[in-house]
Amino acid sequence: MKKKSITSIQKSKGVQKLTMITAYDALFARLFDGEVDFILVGDSLNMSFGGKPDTLSATMDQMIYHTQAVCNGAKNTFIICDMPFGTYANMDGAFLNAKRVYQETGADAVKIEGGIEKAHIVKHLTDNSIAVVGHIGLMPQNFRSEGGYKVKGKDEENIQQLINDAQAIEHAGAFMIVIEGVKSEAAKAISQAISIPVIGIGAGVDTDGQVLVWSDMFGFFEEFKPKFVRQYLDGASLVKNSVRKYKADVVNEKFPSKDEIY
Ligand code: KIV
């Protein structure tokens, strides 16, 4: 699969579902390269890689480092870098930080969380030639201000608010939106209300594509297993069993063998 252009991404809406997966390093990015439409360097790395309780303490420097690594591993995939908490609170700061992503990494776009209240930031970035993916619904960067992860789109009023958010972000120039943790009927209504692709996570089947966090879908992140995750591999057991076998081989002097020495 060749790297998609923004025009071809937008043309996919209603034609072909889009796939996105997160990656934080060159090793896994290389495995995913060309297999999915997008690789997202999500600030979720702060939890699965950094062992932190939420995404809030991820820094711009960390996102740049991990995005460089992903870009080194994946040359044929559209790469999106998450802007971490507090790095796009105002227009000038948002541009300076997004400019770093463009100048210091090979990322193709940035992703920012927020609806109507962030539309002016999206517009400022897109007016200055930065490609932006929006992120609405459950926004992990609101974890502390909202007192936890809250599923959205549970009533008509909230569904309308989410539609307004999505439309504001689209009009501000975003070329795609991620919607997270919303009731599937809300996700369907949002996807139908805008003309740019909507990528869902915990948002049902009626979006224009799906995204999953790699460490969740491959069963490496054992601390927390959201309901919406489909686990494609029991990574944690595979790794633990292999480590135990390695230990047993060393203890029993079965490793290294004659073929494994110089
Ligand atoms: O940080 C992340 O991995 C994300 C996904 C959950 C969409 O934003």
PDB file of C-alpha atoms in Angstrom, residues 99-229:
ATOM      1  CA  LYS A  99       5.851  23.752  13.268  1.00  0.00           C
ATOM      2  CA  ARG A 100       8.299  21.700  15.372  1.00  0.00           C
ATOM      3  CA  VAL A 101       6.439  18.537  14.359  1.00  0.00           C
ATOM      4  CA  TYR A 102       6.742  19.462  10.693  1.00  0.00           C
ATOM      5  CA  GLN A 103      10.356  20.640  10.879  1.00  0.00           C
ATOM      6  CA  GLU A 104      11.774  17.994  13.222  1.00  0.00           C
ATOM      7  CA  THR A 105       9.850  14.920  12.055  1.00  0.00           C
ATOM      8  CA  GLY A 106       8.420  13.576   8.827  1.00  0.00           C
ATOM      9  CA  ALA A 107       4.835  13.515  10.155  1.00  0.00           C
ATOM     10  CA  ASP A 108       2.127  14.359   7.651  1.00  0.00           C
ATOM     11  CA  ALA A 109      -0.379  15.883  10.086  1.00  0.00           C
ATOM     12  CA  VAL A 110      -1.049  16.715  13.721  1.00  0.00           C
ATOM     13  CA  LYS A 111      -4.082  15.727  15.820  1.00  0.00           C
ATOM     14  CA  ILE A 112      -5.651  17.997  18.417  1.00  0.00           C
ATOM     15  CA  GLU A 113      -8.472  17.326  20.873  1.00  0.00           C
ATOM     16  CA  GLY A 114     -11.423  19.703  21.084  1.00  0.00           C
ATOM     17  CA  GLY A 115     -14.626  20.871  19.412  1.00  0.00           C
ATOM     18  CA  ILE A 116     -16.031  24.365  18.823  1.00  0.00           C
ATOM     19  CA  GLU A 117     -13.741  25.807  21.514  1.00  0.00           C
ATOM     20  CA  LYS A 118     -10.685  24.708  19.524  1.00  0.00           C
ATOM     21  CA  ALA A 119     -11.965  25.611  16.029  1.00  0.00           C
ATOM     22  CA  HIS A 120      -9.942  28.857  15.947  1.00  0.00           C
ATOM     23  CA  ILE A 121      -6.772  26.854  16.687  1.00  0.00           C
ATOM     24  CA  VAL A 122      -7.558  24.382  13.897  1.00  0.00           C
ATOM     25  CA  LYS A 123      -8.155  27.307  11.517  1.00  0.00           C
ATOM     26  CA  HIS A 124      -4.907  29.016  12.517  1.00  0.00           C
ATOM     27  CA  LEU A 125      -2.932  25.814  11.902  1.00  0.00           C
ATOM     28  CA  THR A 126      -4.590  24.975   8.595  1.00  0.00           C
ATOM     29  CA  ASP A 127      -4.258  28.624   7.429  1.00  0.00           C
ATOM     30  CA  ASN A 128      -0.533  28.153   8.061  1.00  0.00           C
ATOM     31  CA  SER A 129      -0.228  24.947   6.022  1.00  0.00           C
ATOM     32  CA  ILE A 130      -0.397  22.411   8.862  1.00  0.00           C
ATOM     33  CA  ALA A 131      -2.727  19.466   8.139  1.00  0.00           C
ATOM     34  CA  VAL A 132      -4.984  18.856  11.135  1.00  0.00           C
ATOM     35  CA  VAL A 133      -6.991  15.869  12.366  1.00  0.00           C
ATOM     36  CA  GLY A 134      -9.607  16.770  15.000  1.00  0.00           C
ATOM     37  CA  HIS A 135     -10.521  14.596  17.993  1.00  0.00           C
ATOM     38  CA  ILE A 136     -13.919  14.934  19.689  1.00  0.00           C
ATOM     39  CA  GLY A 137     -16.193  12.908  21.979  1.00  0.00           C
ATOM     40  CA  LEU A 138     -14.291  11.358  24.869  1.00  0.00           C
ATOM     41  CA  MET A 139     -11.098  13.368  24.983  1.00  0.00           C
ATOM     42  CA  PRO A 140      -8.425  11.682  27.114  1.00  0.00           C
ATOM     43  CA  GLN A 141      -6.771  15.041  27.800  1.00  0.00           C
ATOM     44  CA  ASN A 142      -9.945  15.985  29.749  1.00  0.00           C
ATOM     45  CA  PHE A 143      -9.450  12.975  32.041  1.00  0.00           C
ATOM     46  CA  ARG A 144      -8.757  15.068  35.149  1.00  0.00           C
ATOM     47  CA  SER A 145     -11.052  18.022  34.379  1.00  0.00           C
ATOM     48  CA  GLU A 146     -13.998  15.652  33.796  1.00  0.00           C
ATOM     49  CA  GLY A 147     -13.065  13.263  36.631  1.00  0.00           C
ATOM     50  CA  GLY A 148     -12.526  10.164  34.453  1.00  0.00           C
ATOM     51  CA  TYR A 149     -13.294   8.799  31.005  1.00  0.00           C
ATOM     52  CA  LYS A 150     -16.936   9.592  30.197  1.00  0.00           C
ATOM     53  CA  VAL A 151     -18.791   8.074  27.240  1.00  0.00           C
ATOM     54  CA  LYS A 152     -20.464  10.804  25.147  1.00  0.00           C
ATOM     55  CA  GLY A 153     -23.545  11.091  22.937  1.00  0.00           C
ATOM     56  CA  LYS A 154     -26.001   9.630  25.441  1.00  0.00           C
ATOM     57  CA  ASP A 155     -28.836  12.099  24.794  1.00  0.00           C
ATOM     58  CA  GLU A 156     -30.178  14.233  21.949  1.00  0.00           C
ATOM     59  CA  GLU A 157     -28.700  17.433  23.354  1.00  0.00           C
ATOM     60  CA  ASN A 158     -25.211  15.955  23.586  1.00  0.00           C
ATOM     61  CA  ILE A 159     -25.483  14.361  20.136  1.00  0.00           C
ATOM     62  CA  GLN A 160     -26.346  17.790  18.697  1.00  0.00           C
ATOM     63  CA  GLN A 161     -23.405  19.320  20.552  1.00  0.00           C
ATOM     64  CA  LEU A 162     -21.065  16.693  19.094  1.00  0.00           C
ATOM     65  CA  ILE A 163     -22.427  17.366  15.594  1.00  0.00           C
ATOM     66  CA  ASN A 164     -21.828  21.100  16.134  1.00  0.00           C
ATOM     67  CA  ASP A 165     -18.278  20.320  17.300  1.00  0.00           C
ATOM     68  CA  ALA A 166     -17.574  18.147  14.263  1.00  0.00           C
ATOM     69  CA  GLN A 167     -18.982  20.750  11.864  1.00  0.00           C
ATOM     70  CA  ALA A 168     -16.956  23.536  13.490  1.00  0.00           C
ATOM     71  CA  ILE A 169     -13.754  21.508  13.168  1.00  0.00           C
ATOM     72  CA  GLU A 170     -14.538  20.629   9.564  1.00  0.00           C
ATOM     73  CA  HIS A 171     -15.258  24.278   8.680  1.00  0.00           C
ATOM     74  CA  ALA A 172     -12.024  25.292  10.407  1.00  0.00           C
ATOM     75  CA  GLY A 173     -10.128  23.159   7.896  1.00  0.00           C
ATOM     76  CA  ALA A 174      -9.484  19.751   9.520  1.00  0.00           C
ATOM     77  CA  PHE A 175      -9.308  17.013   6.874  1.00  0.00           C
ATOM     78  CA  MET A 176     -10.422  14.192   9.185  1.00  0.00           C
ATOM     79  CA  ILE A 177     -11.815  13.702  12.699  1.00  0.00           C
ATOM     80  CA  VAL A 178     -11.298  10.998  15.317  1.00  0.00           C
ATOM     81  CA  ILE A 179     -14.317  10.397  17.534  1.00  0.00           C
ATOM     82  CA  GLU A 180     -13.718   8.444  20.689  1.00  0.00           C
ATOM     83  CA  GLY A 181     -16.014   6.844  23.253  1.00  0.00           C
ATOM     84  CA  VAL A 182     -19.398   7.858  21.871  1.00  0.00           C
ATOM     85  CA  LYS A 183     -22.653   5.880  21.555  1.00  0.00           C
ATOM     86  CA  SER A 184     -22.828   4.336  18.106  1.00  0.00           C
ATOM     87  CA  GLU A 185     -26.006   6.196  17.104  1.00  0.00           C
ATOM     88  CA  ALA A 186     -24.236   9.482  17.898  1.00  0.00           C
ATOM     89  CA  ALA A 187     -21.178   8.423  15.880  1.00  0.00           C
ATOM     90  CA  LYS A 188     -23.433   7.579  12.929  1.00  0.00           C
ATOM     91  CA  ALA A 189     -25.172  10.962  13.107  1.00  0.00           C
ATOM     92  CA  ILE A 190     -21.823  12.800  13.287  1.00  0.00           C
ATOM     93  CA  SER A 191     -20.368  10.829  10.368  1.00  0.00           C
ATOM     94  CA  GLN A 192     -23.423  11.667   8.258  1.00  0.00           C
ATOM     95  CA  ALA A 193     -23.370  15.347   9.222  1.00  0.00           C
ATOM     96  CA  ILE A 194     -19.900  16.145   7.860  1.00  0.00           C
ATOM     97  CA  SER A 195     -18.140  15.530   4.581  1.00  0.00           C
ATOM     98  CA  ILE A 196     -14.667  14.673   5.937  1.00  0.00           C
ATOM     99  CA  PRO A 197     -13.847  11.119   7.105  1.00  0.00           C
ATOM    100  CA  VAL A 198     -14.610  10.198  10.703  1.00  0.00           C
ATOM    101  CA  ILE A 199     -12.392   7.602  12.362  1.00  0.00           C
ATOM    102  CA  GLY A 200     -13.941   5.913  15.376  1.00  0.00           C
ATOM    103  CA  ILE A 201     -12.590   4.326  18.514  1.00  0.00           C
ATOM    104  CA  GLY A 202     -15.251   2.953  20.806  1.00  0.00           C
ATOM    105  CA  ALA A 203     -17.783   4.550  18.471  1.00  0.00           C
ATOM    106  CA  GLY A 204     -19.436   1.627  16.669  1.00  0.00           C
ATOM    107  CA  VAL A 205     -19.357   0.475  13.084  1.00  0.00           C
ATOM    108  CA  ASP A 206     -20.953   3.433  11.279  1.00  0.00           C
ATOM    109  CA  THR A 207     -17.889   5.668  11.099  1.00  0.00           C
ATOM    110  CA  ASP A 208     -15.641   5.957   8.043  1.00  0.00           C
ATOM    111  CA  GLY A 209     -12.880   3.927   9.665  1.00  0.00           C
ATOM    112  CA  GLN A 210     -11.430   2.628  12.920  1.00  0.00           C
ATOM    113  CA  VAL A 211      -8.408   3.251  15.089  1.00  0.00           C
ATOM    114  CA  LEU A 212      -6.998   1.043  17.844  1.00  0.00           C
ATOM    115  CA  VAL A 213      -4.059   1.498  20.179  1.00  0.00           C
ATOM    116  CA  TRP A 214      -1.510  -1.163  19.226  1.00  0.00           C
ATOM    117  CA  SER A 215      -0.641  -2.206  22.780  1.00  0.00           C
ATOM    118  CA  ASP A 216      -4.367  -2.775  23.501  1.00  0.00           C
ATOM    119  CA  MET A 217      -5.140  -4.719  20.324  1.00  0.00           C
ATOM    120  CA  PHE A 218      -2.104  -6.963  20.697  1.00  0.00           C
ATOM    121  CA  GLY A 219      -2.763  -7.614  24.374  1.00  0.00           C
ATOM    122  CA  PHE A 220       0.364  -5.999  25.797  1.00  0.00           C
ATOM    123  CA  PHE A 221      -1.362  -3.410  27.980  1.00  0.00           C
ATOM    124  CA  GLU A 222      -2.820  -5.413  30.842  1.00  0.00           C
ATOM    125  CA  GLU A 223      -3.654  -2.613  33.278  1.00  0.00           C
ATOM    126  CA  PHE A 224      -6.849  -1.534  31.566  1.00  0.00           C
ATOM    127  CA  LYS A 225      -8.939  -3.254  28.879  1.00  0.00           C
ATOM    128  CA  PRO A 226     -11.657  -1.011  27.425  1.00  0.00           C
ATOM    129  CA  LYS A 227     -14.858  -2.747  26.244  1.00  0.00           C
ATOM    130  CA  PHE A 228     -14.381  -1.586  22.641  1.00  0.00           C
ATOM    131  CA  VAL A 229     -10.962  -3.181  22.173  1.00  0.00           C
TER     132      VAL A 229
END
